[in-house]
Coordinates of C-alpha atoms and ligand atoms in Angstrom, one line a residue:
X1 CA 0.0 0.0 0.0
X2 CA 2.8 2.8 1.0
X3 CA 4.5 1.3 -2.2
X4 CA 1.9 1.7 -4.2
X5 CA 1.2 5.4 -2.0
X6 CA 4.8 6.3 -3.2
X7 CA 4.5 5.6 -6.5
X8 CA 1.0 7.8 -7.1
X9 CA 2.8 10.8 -5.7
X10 CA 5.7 10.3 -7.9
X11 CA 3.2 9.9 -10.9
X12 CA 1.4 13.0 -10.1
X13 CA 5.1 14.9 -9.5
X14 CA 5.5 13.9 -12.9
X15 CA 2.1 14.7 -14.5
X16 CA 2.5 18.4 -13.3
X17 CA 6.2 18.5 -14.4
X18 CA 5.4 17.1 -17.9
X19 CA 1.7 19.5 -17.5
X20 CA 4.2 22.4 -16.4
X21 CA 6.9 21.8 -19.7
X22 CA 4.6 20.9 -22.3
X23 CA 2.9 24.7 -22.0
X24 CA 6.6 25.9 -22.3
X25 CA 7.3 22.9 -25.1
X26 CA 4.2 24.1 -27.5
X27 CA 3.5 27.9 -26.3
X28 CA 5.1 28.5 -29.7
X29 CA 8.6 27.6 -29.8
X30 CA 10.2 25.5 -27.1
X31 CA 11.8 27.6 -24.0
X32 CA 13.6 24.0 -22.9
X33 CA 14.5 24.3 -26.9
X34 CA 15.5 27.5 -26.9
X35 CA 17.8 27.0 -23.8
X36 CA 19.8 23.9 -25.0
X37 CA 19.8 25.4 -29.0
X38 CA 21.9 27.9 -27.1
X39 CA 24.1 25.8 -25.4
X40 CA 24.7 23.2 -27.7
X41 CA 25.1 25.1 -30.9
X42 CA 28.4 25.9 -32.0
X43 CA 27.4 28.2 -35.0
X44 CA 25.6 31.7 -35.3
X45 CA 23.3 32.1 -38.0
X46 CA 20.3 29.7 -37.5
X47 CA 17.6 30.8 -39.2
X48 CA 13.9 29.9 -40.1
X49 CA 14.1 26.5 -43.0
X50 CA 12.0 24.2 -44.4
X51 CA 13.3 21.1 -46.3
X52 CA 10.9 19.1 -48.2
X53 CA 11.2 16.9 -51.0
X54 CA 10.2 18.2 -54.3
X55 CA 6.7 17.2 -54.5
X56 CA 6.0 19.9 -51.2
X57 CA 7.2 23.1 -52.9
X58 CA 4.1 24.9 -53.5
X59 CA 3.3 24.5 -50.2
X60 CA 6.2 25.4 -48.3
X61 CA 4.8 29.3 -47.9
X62 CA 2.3 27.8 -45.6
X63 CA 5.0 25.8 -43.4
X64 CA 7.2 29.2 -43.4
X65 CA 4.0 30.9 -42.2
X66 CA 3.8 29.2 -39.3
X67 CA 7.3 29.1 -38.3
X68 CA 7.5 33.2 -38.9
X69 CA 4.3 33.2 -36.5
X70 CA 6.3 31.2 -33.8
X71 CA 4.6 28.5 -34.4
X72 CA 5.9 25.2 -33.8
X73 CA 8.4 23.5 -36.2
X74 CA 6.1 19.9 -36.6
X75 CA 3.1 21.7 -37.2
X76 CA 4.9 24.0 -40.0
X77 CA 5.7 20.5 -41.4
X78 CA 2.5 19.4 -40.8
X79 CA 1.3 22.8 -42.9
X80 CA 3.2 21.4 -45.7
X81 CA 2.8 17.6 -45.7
X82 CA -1.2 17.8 -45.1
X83 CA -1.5 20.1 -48.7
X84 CA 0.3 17.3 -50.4
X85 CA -2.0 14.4 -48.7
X86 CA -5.1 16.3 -49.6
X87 CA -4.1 16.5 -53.4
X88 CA -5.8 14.1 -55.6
X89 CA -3.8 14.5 -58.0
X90 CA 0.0 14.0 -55.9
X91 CA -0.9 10.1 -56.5
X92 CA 2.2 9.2 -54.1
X93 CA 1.0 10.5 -50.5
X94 CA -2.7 10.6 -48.9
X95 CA -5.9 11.0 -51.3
X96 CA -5.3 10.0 -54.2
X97 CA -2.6 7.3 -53.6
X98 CA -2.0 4.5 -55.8
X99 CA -3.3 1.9 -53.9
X100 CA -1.9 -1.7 -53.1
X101 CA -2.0 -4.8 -55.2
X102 CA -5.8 -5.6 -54.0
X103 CA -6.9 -1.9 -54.7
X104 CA -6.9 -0.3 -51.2
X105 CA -4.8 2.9 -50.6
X106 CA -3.0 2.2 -47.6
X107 CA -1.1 5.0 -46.0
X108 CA 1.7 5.0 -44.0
X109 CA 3.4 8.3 -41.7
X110 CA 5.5 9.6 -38.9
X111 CA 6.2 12.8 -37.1
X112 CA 9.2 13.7 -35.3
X113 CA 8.8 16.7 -32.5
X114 CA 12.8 17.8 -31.5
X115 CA 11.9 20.0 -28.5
X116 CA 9.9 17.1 -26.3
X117 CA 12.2 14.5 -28.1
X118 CA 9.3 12.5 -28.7
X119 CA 7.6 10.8 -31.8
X120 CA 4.3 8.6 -33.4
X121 CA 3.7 6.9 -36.4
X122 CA 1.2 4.6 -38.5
X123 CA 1.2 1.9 -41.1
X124 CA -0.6 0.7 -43.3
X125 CA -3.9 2.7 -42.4
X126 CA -7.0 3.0 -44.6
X127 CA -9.6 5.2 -45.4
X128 CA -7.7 8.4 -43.7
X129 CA -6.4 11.3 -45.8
X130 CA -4.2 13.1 -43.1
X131 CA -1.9 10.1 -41.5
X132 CA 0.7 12.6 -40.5
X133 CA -1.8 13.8 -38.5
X134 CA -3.0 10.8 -37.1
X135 CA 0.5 10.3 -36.1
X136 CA 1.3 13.3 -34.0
X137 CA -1.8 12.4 -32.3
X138 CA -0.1 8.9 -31.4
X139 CA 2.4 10.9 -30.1
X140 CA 0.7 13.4 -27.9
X141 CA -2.5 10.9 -27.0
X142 CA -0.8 7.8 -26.2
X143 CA 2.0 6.0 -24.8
X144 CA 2.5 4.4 -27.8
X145 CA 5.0 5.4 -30.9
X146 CA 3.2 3.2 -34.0
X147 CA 0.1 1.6 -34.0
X148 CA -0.7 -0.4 -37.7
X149 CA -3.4 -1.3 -39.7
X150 CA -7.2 -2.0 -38.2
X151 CA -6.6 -0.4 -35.2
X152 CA -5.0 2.7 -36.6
X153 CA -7.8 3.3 -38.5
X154 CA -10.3 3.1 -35.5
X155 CA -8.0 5.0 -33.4
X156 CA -8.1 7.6 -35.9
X157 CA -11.9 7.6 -36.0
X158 CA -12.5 7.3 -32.0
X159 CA -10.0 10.7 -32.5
X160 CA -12.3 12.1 -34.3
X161 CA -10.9 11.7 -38.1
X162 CA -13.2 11.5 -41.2
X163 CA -13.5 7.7 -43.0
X164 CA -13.3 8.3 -46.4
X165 CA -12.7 6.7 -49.8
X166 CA -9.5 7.3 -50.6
X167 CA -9.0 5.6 -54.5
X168 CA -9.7 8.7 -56.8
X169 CA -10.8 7.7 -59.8
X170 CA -7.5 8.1 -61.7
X171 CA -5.9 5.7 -58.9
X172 CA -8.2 3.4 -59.7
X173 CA -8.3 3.2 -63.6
X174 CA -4.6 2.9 -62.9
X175 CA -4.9 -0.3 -60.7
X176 CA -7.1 -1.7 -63.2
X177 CA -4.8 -1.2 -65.9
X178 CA -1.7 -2.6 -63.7
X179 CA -3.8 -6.0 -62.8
X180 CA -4.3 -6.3 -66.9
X181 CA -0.3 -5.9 -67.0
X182 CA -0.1 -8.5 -65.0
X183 CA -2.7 -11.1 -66.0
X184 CA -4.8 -12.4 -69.5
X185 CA -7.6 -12.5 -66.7
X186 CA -7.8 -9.3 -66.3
X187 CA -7.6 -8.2 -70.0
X188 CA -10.7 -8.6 -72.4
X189 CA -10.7 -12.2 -73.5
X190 CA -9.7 -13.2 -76.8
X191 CA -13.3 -13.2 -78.2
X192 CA -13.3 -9.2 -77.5
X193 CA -13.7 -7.0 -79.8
X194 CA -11.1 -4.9 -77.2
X195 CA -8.9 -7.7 -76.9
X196 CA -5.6 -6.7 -75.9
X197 CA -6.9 -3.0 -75.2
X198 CA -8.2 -3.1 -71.6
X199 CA -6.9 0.7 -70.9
X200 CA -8.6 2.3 -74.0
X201 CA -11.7 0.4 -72.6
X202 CA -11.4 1.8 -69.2
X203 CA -10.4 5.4 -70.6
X204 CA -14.2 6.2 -72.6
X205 CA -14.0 9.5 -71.7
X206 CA -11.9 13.0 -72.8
X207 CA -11.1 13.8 -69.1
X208 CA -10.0 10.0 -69.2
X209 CA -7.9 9.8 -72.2
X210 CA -6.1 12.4 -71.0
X211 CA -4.5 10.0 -68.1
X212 CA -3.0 7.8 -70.8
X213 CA 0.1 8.9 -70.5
X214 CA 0.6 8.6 -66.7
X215 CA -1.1 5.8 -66.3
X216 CA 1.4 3.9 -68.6
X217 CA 3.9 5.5 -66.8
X218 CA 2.9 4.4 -63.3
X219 CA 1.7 0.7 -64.4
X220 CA 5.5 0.2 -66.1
X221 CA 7.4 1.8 -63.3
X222 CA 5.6 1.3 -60.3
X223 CA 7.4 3.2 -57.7
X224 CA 6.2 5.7 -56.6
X225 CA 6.9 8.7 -54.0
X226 CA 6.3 10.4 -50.4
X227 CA 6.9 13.8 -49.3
X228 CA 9.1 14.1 -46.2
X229 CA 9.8 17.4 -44.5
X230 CA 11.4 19.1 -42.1
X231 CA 11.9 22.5 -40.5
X232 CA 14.0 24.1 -37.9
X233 CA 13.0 27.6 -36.2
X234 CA 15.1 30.3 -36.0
X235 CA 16.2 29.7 -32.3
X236 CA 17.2 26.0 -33.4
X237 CA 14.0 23.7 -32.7
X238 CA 13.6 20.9 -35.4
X239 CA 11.1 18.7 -36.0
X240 CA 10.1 16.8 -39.2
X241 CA 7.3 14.0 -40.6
X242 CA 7.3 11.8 -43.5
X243 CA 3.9 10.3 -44.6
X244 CA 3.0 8.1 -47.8
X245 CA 1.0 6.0 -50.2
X246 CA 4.2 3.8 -50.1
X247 CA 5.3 1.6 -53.2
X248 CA 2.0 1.1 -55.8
X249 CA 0.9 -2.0 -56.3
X250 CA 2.6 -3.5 -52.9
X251 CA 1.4 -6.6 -51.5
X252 CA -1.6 -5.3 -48.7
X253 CA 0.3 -4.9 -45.3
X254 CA 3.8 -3.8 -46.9
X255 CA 5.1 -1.2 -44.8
X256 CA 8.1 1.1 -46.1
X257 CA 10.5 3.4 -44.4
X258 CA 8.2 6.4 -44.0
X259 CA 6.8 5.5 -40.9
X260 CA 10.1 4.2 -39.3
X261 CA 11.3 6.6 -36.9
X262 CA 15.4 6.0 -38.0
X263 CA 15.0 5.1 -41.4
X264 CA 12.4 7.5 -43.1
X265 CA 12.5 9.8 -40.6
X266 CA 14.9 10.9 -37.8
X267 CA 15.3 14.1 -35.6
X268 CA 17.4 14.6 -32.8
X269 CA 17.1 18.2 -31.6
X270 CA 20.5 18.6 -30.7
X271 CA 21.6 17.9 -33.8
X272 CA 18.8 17.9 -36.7
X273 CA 16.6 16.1 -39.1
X274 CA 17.2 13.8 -41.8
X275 CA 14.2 11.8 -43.9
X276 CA 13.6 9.9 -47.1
X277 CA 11.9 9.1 -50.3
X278 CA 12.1 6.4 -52.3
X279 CA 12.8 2.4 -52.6
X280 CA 12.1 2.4 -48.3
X281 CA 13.3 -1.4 -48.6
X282 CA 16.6 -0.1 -49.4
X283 CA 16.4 2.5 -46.6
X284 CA 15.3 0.3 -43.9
X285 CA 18.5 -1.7 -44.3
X286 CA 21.0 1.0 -43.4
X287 CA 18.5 3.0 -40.9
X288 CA 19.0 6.0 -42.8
X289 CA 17.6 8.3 -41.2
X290 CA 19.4 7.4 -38.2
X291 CA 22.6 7.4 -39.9
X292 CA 22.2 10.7 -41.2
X293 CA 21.8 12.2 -37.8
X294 CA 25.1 10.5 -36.1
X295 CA 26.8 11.8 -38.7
X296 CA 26.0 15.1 -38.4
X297 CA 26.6 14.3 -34.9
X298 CA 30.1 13.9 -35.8
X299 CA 30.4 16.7 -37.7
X300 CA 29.4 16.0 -41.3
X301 CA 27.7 18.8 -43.2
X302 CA 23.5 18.1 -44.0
X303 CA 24.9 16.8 -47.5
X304 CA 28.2 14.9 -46.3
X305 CA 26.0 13.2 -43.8
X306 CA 23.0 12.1 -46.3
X307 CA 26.3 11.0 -48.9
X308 CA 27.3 8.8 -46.6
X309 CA 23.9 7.0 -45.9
X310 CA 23.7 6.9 -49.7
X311 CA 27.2 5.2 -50.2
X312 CA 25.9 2.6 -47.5
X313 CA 22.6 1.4 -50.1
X314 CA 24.9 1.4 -52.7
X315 CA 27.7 -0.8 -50.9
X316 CA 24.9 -3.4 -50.7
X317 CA 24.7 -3.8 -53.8
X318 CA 28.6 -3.9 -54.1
X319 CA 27.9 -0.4 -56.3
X320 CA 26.6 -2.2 -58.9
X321 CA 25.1 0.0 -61.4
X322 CA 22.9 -2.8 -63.3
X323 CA 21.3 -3.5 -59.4
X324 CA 21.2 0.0 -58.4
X325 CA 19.4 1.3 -61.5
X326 CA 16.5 -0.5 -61.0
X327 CA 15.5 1.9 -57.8
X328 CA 15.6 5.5 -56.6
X329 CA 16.3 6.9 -53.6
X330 CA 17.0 10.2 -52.0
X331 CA 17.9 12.0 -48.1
X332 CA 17.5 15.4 -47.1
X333 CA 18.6 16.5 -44.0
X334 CA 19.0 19.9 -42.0
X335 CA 20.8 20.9 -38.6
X336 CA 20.2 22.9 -36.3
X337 CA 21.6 25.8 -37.5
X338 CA 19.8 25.8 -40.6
X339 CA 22.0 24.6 -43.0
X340 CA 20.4 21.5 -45.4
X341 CA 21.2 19.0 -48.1
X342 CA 19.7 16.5 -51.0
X343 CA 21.4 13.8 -52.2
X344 CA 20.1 11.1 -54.8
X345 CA 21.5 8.0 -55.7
X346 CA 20.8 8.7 -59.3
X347 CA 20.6 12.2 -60.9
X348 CA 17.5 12.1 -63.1
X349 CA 14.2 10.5 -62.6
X350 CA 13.5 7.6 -65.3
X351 CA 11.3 10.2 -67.4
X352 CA 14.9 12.5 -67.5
X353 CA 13.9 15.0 -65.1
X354 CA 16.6 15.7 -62.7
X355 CA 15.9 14.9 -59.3
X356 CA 15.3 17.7 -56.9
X357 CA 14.4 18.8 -53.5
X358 CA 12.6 22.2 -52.5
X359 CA 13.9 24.7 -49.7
X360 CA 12.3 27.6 -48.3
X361 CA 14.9 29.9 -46.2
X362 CA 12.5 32.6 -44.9
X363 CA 12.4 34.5 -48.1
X364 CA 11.2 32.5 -50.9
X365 CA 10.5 28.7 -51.5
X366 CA 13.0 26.9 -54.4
X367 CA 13.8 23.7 -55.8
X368 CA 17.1 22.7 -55.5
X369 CA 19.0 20.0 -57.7
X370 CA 20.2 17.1 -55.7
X371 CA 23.8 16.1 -55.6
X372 CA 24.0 12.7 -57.1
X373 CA 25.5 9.6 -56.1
X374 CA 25.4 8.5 -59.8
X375 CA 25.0 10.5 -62.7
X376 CA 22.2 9.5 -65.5
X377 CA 19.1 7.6 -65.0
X378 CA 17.5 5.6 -62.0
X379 CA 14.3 3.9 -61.2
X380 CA 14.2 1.3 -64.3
X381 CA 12.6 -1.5 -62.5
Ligands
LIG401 N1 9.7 5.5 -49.4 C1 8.3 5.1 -49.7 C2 8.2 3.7 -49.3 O1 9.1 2.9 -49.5 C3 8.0 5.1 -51.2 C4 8.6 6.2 -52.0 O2 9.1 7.2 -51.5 O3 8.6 6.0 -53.3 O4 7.1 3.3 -48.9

C-alpha cells in the first residue's frame, strides 16, 4: 500500500512537471528548446528553414507561415505535408494514392517533434487522408509510438478523423490497368472486340484519355513517391514527418521506411533532421535516417551526412550500377543551425527530369538540384 502510496505521488510529480513543460514545449517555440539550441550550438546564424522533397514546394509558404508566427516547427511541417495528402492528384502521399495490389490505398506516416524529443507513427492505415496527422496524435494521445493497420484506422476515427474513400478515380483506372499488365484474366478475353486494349476500354472519356500517358507511366514503373519534411526555427528547434502512399501496387500490409522513426524519418534536436523518399526497402537496411543524424553528430555537413547514408545502399549492392538502376532513392537532412542538403543515388528521374528537392529559407520557397550519387538515370525497375 505505501509502495503503491509512493508511486502515485511520484506519478502525479510527474504529470504536473510534464503539464508544467509541455505549455513551455508548444507555447510557440520551445523555451527547454530554446535553452539547449543555445548551449549546444556551436554556430551563429540559425535561421527559419524548411526542407521538403520536391513534391512539397508549392506549399512550403504555408509551413514558413507558421514558423515566422512562432509557431511550432512539426506543425509548420504538418502545414506542408497535409497540402500534399489532400491532393488528388500528388498520387504518391494521402488521397489520391495509388493503392496496393488488392486496390486499397494504404497510407503509412510519422512525425518527429525535436523540443519534447518525442515521436508517433502509422502503417498501413485505410480510409484516412491526413496520417501525418494521425501520427502526432499517437504521439501526444498515447503511450505508444506506432500503431498499424485495423486499429489505426479506429484510433483515428474514436479521435475524431473523417473515413473516407481514398482511390480517386485516376488511382483506380490505374490499378485496373496494372492487374491487366499483370494477368490475360484481367484483360478482355480473346473473343473481345477490345482484346488486348483493356486501358482504351477503361479510358471512354476526354477527361479519361487524358491520363493515358501517366497511367502507362505508373503501371510500367511502379514506384512511386512520399513527401518528407522538415523545419528548424530560428532559435534552433527541429522537427520533421514523413507520410506516404508507399510503393503502388505492394502486397496489402507492406510497410516502407516512412513510418520508421530512423529510417524514413529521424530528428534529434541537438543535432537535426534527416528523412527519405524512395525504394524504403533499401532504406530500412541502413536506418538511414538514423545514420544521417550520427553523422552530423560527428560533424558532417547536412549533405556529407546524407552521402554517406547513400554510399551505405549502394555498398549493398557492391555499387553495382545494373542492381542499383532498377531503384531511386533520396535524403535530405538539415541541422540545427539551418544549414540542409539532398542527395540522390541517381541524378534524373527515369522520365529524365533531374531529381530535386525544394527549400524555403525565410524568403522564398525553391527547388534545389540534388547532388547525385550517380550521374544519368534511376528507377528502371
Ligand atoms: N519511401 C516510400 C516507401 O518505401 C516510397 C517512395 O518514396 O517512393 O514506402
Amino acid at each position: 500500500m505505501e509502495k503503491w502510496t509512493r508511486r502515485k505521488f511520484f506519478l502525479s510529480t510527474l504529470a504536473g512537471s510534464v503539464v508544467a513543460s509541455s505549455r513551455g514545449l508548444f507555447a510557440g517555440t520551445s523555451k527547454a528548446g530554446s535553452t539547449e539550441a543555445a548551449a549546444i550550438q556551436t554556430k551563429s546564424g540559425a535561421r527559419p528553414l524548411i526542407i521538403s522533397s520536391a513534391n512539397g514546394y508549392a506549399h512550403l509558404d504555408d509551413g514558413m507561415n507558421v514558423l515566422k508566427n512562432g509557431g511550432d516547427t512539426l506543425d509548420a511541417a504538418l502545414a506542408v505535408v497535409t497540402k500534399v495528402e489532400d491532393d488528388p492528384n500528388d498520387d504518391s502521399v494521402g488521397y489520391g494514392g495509388l493503392p496496393n495490389e488488392d486496390g486499397v490505398v494504404e497510407l503509412d506516416a510519422s512525425v518527429m517533434h525535436g523540443p519534447s524529443r518525442r515521436c508517433g507513427a502509422v502503417a498501413s492505415i485505410t480510409k484516412i487522408k491526413n496520417p501525418s496527422l494521425v501520427a502526432k496524435a499517437v504521439m501526444e494521445k498515447t503511450n505508444h509510438v506506432m500503431i498499424v493497420g485495423e486499429g489505426a484506422r479506429k484510433f483515428a476515427e474514436d479521435e475524431g478523423f473523417t473515413p473516407m474513400n481514398l482511390l480517386t478515380e485516376r488511382s483506380r483506372i490505374a490499378w485496373l490497368a496494372w492487374k491487366a499488365s499483370t494477368s490475360p484474366n484481367w484483360r478482355p478475353g480473346i473473343d473481345s472486340p477490345e482484346w488486348k486494349e483493356k486501358l482504351a476500354m477503361l479510358l471512354d472519356t476526354p477527361e479519361k484519355q487524358a491520363w493515358r500517358e501517366h497511367i502507362e507511366q505508373v503501371v510500367k514503373y511502379p514506384i512511386t513517391g512520399t513527401i518528407n519534411c522538415l523545419a528548424v526555427s530560428a532559435n534552433g528547434d527541429v522537427s520533421g514527418t514523413t507520410t506516404t502512399s508507399g510503393l503502388s501496387w505492394k502486397i496489402a500490409g507492406r510497410v516502407g521506411d516512412s513510418p520508421i522513426i530512423g529510417a524514413g524519418l529521424c530528428v534529434d534536436g541537438e543535432i537535426g533532421g534527416a528523412g527519405s523518399t524512395g525504394r524504403g526497402e533499401e532504406n530500412i537496411k541502413i536506418s538511414g535516417g538514423h545514420t544521417i543524424v550520427e553523422a552530423m553528430r560527428r560533424g558532417a555537413s547536412p549533405s556529407d551526412a546524407c552521402m554517406e547514408a547513400m554510399k551505405r545502399v549502394a555498398r549493398n549492392y557492391k555499387a553495382f550500377p545494373d542492381r542499383l538502376k532498377l531503384f531511386h532513392i533520396q535524403f535530405y537532412a538539415v541541422n540545427r543551425n539551418g544549414e540542409y542538403g539532398g542527395v540522390s543515388l541517381w541524378e534524373k528521374h527515369i522520365d529524365g527530369r533531374p531529381v530535386q528537392y525544394a527549400v524555403h529559407d525565410g524568403t522564398q520557397a525553391r527547388l534545389l538540384p540534388t547532388t547525385y550519387l550517380n550521374a544519368g538515370i534511376g528507377g528502371d525497375y
